[in-house]
Amino acid sequence: MTLVLQADNDTHLQHAGRLLTLGGIVAVPTETVYGLAADATNTDAIRKVYEAKQRPQQHPAIVHIGSIEQLPDWASELPDVAYQLAEQFWPGPLTLLLKRHPRVSPLITGGSHSIAVRLPAQVQLQQLLKQHRLGVIAPSANMHQQLSPTTSAHVLEQLEGKIDAVLDGGRCQVGIESTIVDLRDIDNGIQILRPGPVTARQIGGVLKQKVHAPAEHDVAVAGNMARHYQPKAQLRWLHNPEEAKGGVILVRKVRQDWPAGQQELGATPAQYAHALYYALHQLDQQQQTIIWLEPLPEGEEWQALRNRLDRATQ
């Protein structure tokens, strides 16, 4: 049975920290989605996470830390731009891809010499990581390639009995996964390898240089598989409203010229991201078999959401 702990209860938070330091695996809240955490220095615990999720070991994970001061514990040859971005965007939904410190287990990185690191903004998780001087891997707390969880209930739907505990911190504020930016070879440019809440324009504004955000690349990073983020229902883009025969239509704002059965997620990217996975979980619980998607606008600010939904519709 999976233990449910409350993040705003100091005793529960301490218990979650002890479980992690003893090699347990605990689903933890972040501002993006719930992650399945394990001590990133404990190879047995790392293996437990991959086994619980049925995640391929060559698929790299992100290390979550509690302070910028922990960054040299995980990465080496740190460029100045890493600290510039950390000072501007941490704690928050930005992951830095850097050169792996030699003592870090390649189990975390899919065998590569790179490592992805971020400092999450969820307050109790930060407190836990700081107090125990922990770095944890925390891939999304769901079965591999399935729908990411934004509440503790979503975690338990898929992982009840397979993990030691879930730390309930309420609903995630952002709702989709972090941006991953590649800082391993800055002399040859900086690029985003997974779009997310922090955009190329924002990063470029801090660094005073162009940041690229290619639609496709061949670098192995978290969440970059062709099929990912998938609910049980079939997701389809709706290019012609007349095609919508049954099912629910997810829209930014209700459209009077479209059929009934529309569910509004939000007019802005932030509103839409906050609502997306939560709505898809609800529709799965209702046993919907098909969900239609209103096409999203072009433009950088919607790129992360197009990325997630393109993979979810495969």
XYZ file of C-alpha atoms in Angstrom:
314
model
C 0.000 0.000 0.000
C 1.234 3.489 -0.845
C 1.455 5.908 2.085
C -0.184 9.331 1.556
C 1.693 12.191 3.255
C 0.697 15.862 3.428
C 3.319 18.332 2.188
C 2.127 21.102 4.559
C 2.609 18.847 7.596
C 6.194 19.152 8.922
C 6.173 15.631 10.384
C 4.970 14.170 7.077
C 7.539 16.207 5.158
C 10.327 14.922 7.376
C 9.060 11.370 6.897
C 9.167 11.801 3.113
C 12.763 13.012 3.426
C 13.736 10.007 5.540
C 12.144 7.634 3.052
C 14.196 9.169 0.254
C 17.473 9.087 2.197
C 16.823 5.421 3.032
C 16.412 4.507 -0.636
C 12.634 4.701 -0.941
C 10.701 6.180 -3.861
C 8.209 8.972 -3.198
C 5.950 10.843 -5.613
C 6.499 14.542 -4.935
C 4.717 17.713 -6.052
C 6.508 20.214 -8.230
C 5.083 23.318 -9.872
C 5.040 21.485 -13.221
C 3.771 17.912 -12.630
C 4.193 15.327 -9.868
C 7.555 13.560 -10.076
C 8.567 10.100 -8.885
C 11.546 10.926 -6.698
C 14.547 8.865 -5.625
C 17.924 9.832 -4.178
C 20.039 10.494 -7.266
C 23.152 9.109 -5.530
C 21.475 5.750 -4.826
C 21.611 3.457 -7.854
C 19.228 0.896 -6.325
C 16.623 3.607 -5.724
C 17.079 4.925 -9.265
C 16.429 1.431 -10.626
C 13.246 1.197 -8.512
C 11.889 4.356 -10.177
C 12.534 2.996 -13.657
C 10.945 -0.338 -12.713
C 7.858 1.277 -11.144
C 7.295 3.451 -14.221
C 8.328 0.733 -16.695
C 10.603 3.388 -18.169
C 13.507 2.360 -20.443
C 16.845 2.891 -18.688
C 18.326 4.641 -21.720
C 15.751 7.426 -21.310
C 17.466 10.126 -19.179
C 15.947 11.719 -16.078
C 16.234 15.205 -14.580
C 17.949 15.806 -11.229
C 16.023 18.174 -8.944
C 18.051 20.144 -6.398
C 17.155 22.444 -3.490
C 19.594 25.317 -4.085
C 21.865 26.776 -6.758
C 24.824 25.880 -4.511
C 24.159 22.191 -5.225
C 24.692 22.616 -8.981
C 28.456 21.767 -8.926
C 27.592 18.481 -7.165
C 25.989 17.268 -10.393
C 27.550 19.144 -13.312
C 31.129 20.035 -14.274
C 32.705 22.750 -16.434
C 29.796 25.021 -15.582
C 29.554 27.978 -17.983
C 28.684 31.448 -16.681
C 25.426 31.355 -18.639
C 24.223 28.485 -16.422
C 24.410 30.742 -13.395
C 22.839 33.640 -15.308
C 19.829 31.510 -16.164
C 19.652 29.964 -12.704
C 19.637 33.394 -11.060
C 16.854 34.564 -13.387
C 14.592 31.516 -13.649
C 15.240 29.355 -10.565
C 13.357 28.210 -8.690
C 11.123 27.492 -11.654
C 10.320 25.369 -14.701
C 13.672 25.612 -16.501
C 16.014 22.609 -16.804
C 19.683 23.109 -17.729
C 21.414 20.406 -19.794
C 25.087 20.394 -18.800
C 28.179 18.183 -18.709
C 27.779 15.411 -16.131
C 30.045 15.406 -13.088
C 32.252 12.266 -13.275
C 30.940 10.864 -9.988
C 27.283 11.013 -11.096
C 25.781 7.660 -12.059
C 25.196 7.214 -15.826
C 21.936 5.459 -14.836
C 20.461 8.959 -14.497
C 21.634 10.124 -17.900
C 20.843 7.150 -20.105
C 24.579 6.418 -20.279
C 25.508 9.818 -21.702
C 28.035 12.352 -20.400
C 25.323 15.005 -20.047
C 23.035 15.775 -17.122
C 19.789 17.720 -16.817
C 19.282 19.715 -13.594
C 16.622 22.039 -12.238
C 15.541 23.729 -9.002
C 11.762 23.315 -8.606
C 9.562 26.119 -7.279
C 7.255 24.018 -5.080
C 7.956 25.352 -1.586
C 7.751 22.173 0.504
C 9.786 20.171 -2.004
C 12.480 22.861 -1.916
C 12.470 22.649 1.887
C 12.820 18.861 1.809
C 15.705 18.938 -0.681
C 17.565 21.666 1.214
C 17.168 20.098 4.647
C 18.424 16.711 3.506
C 20.980 18.110 0.997
C 19.336 15.871 -1.571
C 19.358 15.740 -5.315
C 16.581 13.520 -6.622
C 15.627 12.190 -9.985
C 11.933 12.927 -10.449
C 10.517 11.827 -13.795
C 6.751 12.255 -13.987
C 4.944 10.007 -11.500
C 3.037 7.928 -14.020
C 3.561 4.847 -16.149
C 5.940 5.409 -19.064
C 4.463 7.417 -21.984
C 1.116 7.867 -20.220
C -0.571 11.021 -18.997
C 1.423 13.166 -16.563
C -0.140 13.678 -13.090
C -0.963 17.090 -11.634
C -2.580 15.850 -8.378
C -1.738 13.103 -5.889
C -4.940 11.305 -6.939
C -3.617 11.106 -10.509
C -0.435 9.489 -9.145
C -2.352 6.872 -7.180
C -4.508 5.971 -10.191
C -1.416 4.554 -11.889
C 1.119 3.802 -9.128
C -0.843 2.737 -6.026
C 1.037 -0.136 -4.386
C 4.078 0.309 -6.648
C 5.745 3.164 -4.710
C 6.449 3.853 -1.044
C 4.580 7.140 -0.645
C 3.049 10.164 -2.313
C 3.572 13.633 -0.853
C 0.339 15.532 -1.463
C 1.039 19.192 -2.218
C -2.234 19.945 -3.987
C -2.675 20.621 -7.668
C 0.404 21.650 -9.652
C 0.417 25.334 -10.569
C 2.048 25.177 -14.019
C 0.662 21.874 -15.285
C 3.178 20.862 -17.983
C 6.821 19.831 -17.868
C 9.801 22.205 -17.711
C 11.733 23.718 -20.591
C 15.065 21.974 -21.284
C 17.860 24.227 -22.605
C 21.177 22.826 -23.873
C 24.251 24.581 -22.411
C 26.847 21.901 -23.174
C 28.486 23.650 -26.132
C 27.604 27.318 -25.923
C 30.278 28.322 -28.448
C 28.152 26.624 -31.106
C 24.900 28.135 -29.910
C 22.175 27.531 -27.360
C 19.010 25.640 -28.158
C 15.873 24.404 -26.462
C 15.522 20.624 -26.575
C 12.095 20.449 -24.921
C 9.825 23.489 -25.088
C 8.103 24.447 -21.882
C 6.855 27.387 -19.824
C 10.122 29.339 -20.249
C 10.470 30.340 -23.904
C 13.452 30.813 -26.214
C 12.657 34.518 -26.348
C 12.818 34.823 -22.547
C 16.115 32.923 -22.343
C 17.589 34.910 -25.222
C 16.548 38.136 -23.514
C 18.579 37.235 -20.429
C 21.628 36.041 -22.356
C 21.451 38.775 -25.037
C 21.747 36.253 -27.843
C 19.606 34.188 -30.169
C 18.293 30.936 -28.693
C 17.053 28.317 -31.133
C 14.016 26.129 -30.561
C 13.995 23.447 -33.284
C 10.771 21.500 -33.756
C 12.778 18.268 -34.109
C 16.212 17.117 -32.923
C 17.974 13.850 -32.111
C 19.245 14.584 -28.584
C 17.952 12.166 -25.945
C 16.243 14.211 -23.215
C 13.320 13.609 -20.886
C 9.948 13.590 -22.615
C 11.296 13.617 -26.155
C 9.919 10.280 -27.386
C 7.614 10.316 -30.407
C 4.707 8.931 -28.336
C 4.271 10.463 -24.907
C 1.818 12.193 -22.523
C -1.018 9.949 -23.650
C -4.431 9.562 -21.992
C -6.494 6.387 -22.355
C -8.875 8.153 -24.730
C -7.876 8.723 -28.327
C -6.812 12.317 -28.981
C -7.403 13.845 -32.409
C -6.824 17.296 -33.848
C -10.102 18.777 -35.095
C -9.504 20.648 -38.325
C -13.113 20.551 -39.501
C -15.853 20.952 -36.849
C -18.154 18.724 -38.887
C -15.793 15.799 -38.209
C -16.613 15.836 -34.474
C -19.012 12.919 -34.164
C -19.281 12.281 -30.435
C -16.683 12.908 -27.786
C -15.569 16.130 -26.137
C -13.931 19.076 -27.900
C -11.176 20.833 -25.937
C -11.018 24.520 -26.884
C -9.312 27.665 -25.667
C -12.652 29.506 -25.496
C -16.108 28.196 -26.382
C -16.880 28.799 -30.055
C -20.494 29.538 -30.977
C -19.973 28.271 -34.536
C -18.812 24.829 -33.342
C -20.838 21.819 -32.131
C -21.917 21.282 -28.525
C -19.716 19.299 -26.153
C -16.936 21.894 -25.925
C -14.763 22.157 -22.785
C -12.897 25.417 -22.270
C -9.275 25.205 -21.070
C -8.164 28.830 -21.235
C -7.323 31.573 -23.691
C -3.678 32.017 -22.678
C -0.885 29.406 -22.819
C -0.510 29.517 -19.019
C -4.242 28.954 -18.437
C -4.367 26.178 -21.033
C -1.288 24.423 -19.610
C -2.665 24.540 -16.064
C -5.912 22.937 -17.205
C -4.722 20.458 -19.860
C -3.546 17.304 -18.036
C -6.116 17.820 -15.290
C -8.914 17.890 -17.879
C -7.567 14.836 -19.708
C -7.476 12.868 -16.433
C -11.087 13.873 -15.740
C -12.177 12.767 -19.215
C -10.403 9.415 -18.765
C -12.305 8.925 -15.498
C -15.511 9.600 -17.434
C -14.399 6.846 -19.849
C -14.467 9.094 -22.888
C -13.197 7.184 -25.908
C -12.334 10.140 -28.139
C -11.260 13.698 -27.375
C -11.066 16.332 -30.085
C -8.521 19.150 -29.941
C -9.006 22.605 -31.371
C -5.776 23.445 -33.267
C -3.523 25.750 -31.278
C -2.113 29.030 -32.587
C 1.273 29.185 -34.240
C 3.955 31.080 -32.365
C 6.550 30.396 -29.724
C 4.296 30.900 -26.712
C 2.141 27.904 -27.749
C 5.060 25.677 -28.857
C 5.254 23.672 -25.618
C 1.569 22.784 -25.757
C 1.708 21.869 -29.439
C 4.728 19.666 -28.608
C 2.872 17.774 -25.851
C -0.293 17.294 -27.867
C 1.491 16.273 -31.062
C 3.130 13.436 -29.071
C -0.127 12.566 -27.321
C -1.983 12.200 -30.637
C 0.489 9.702 -32.139
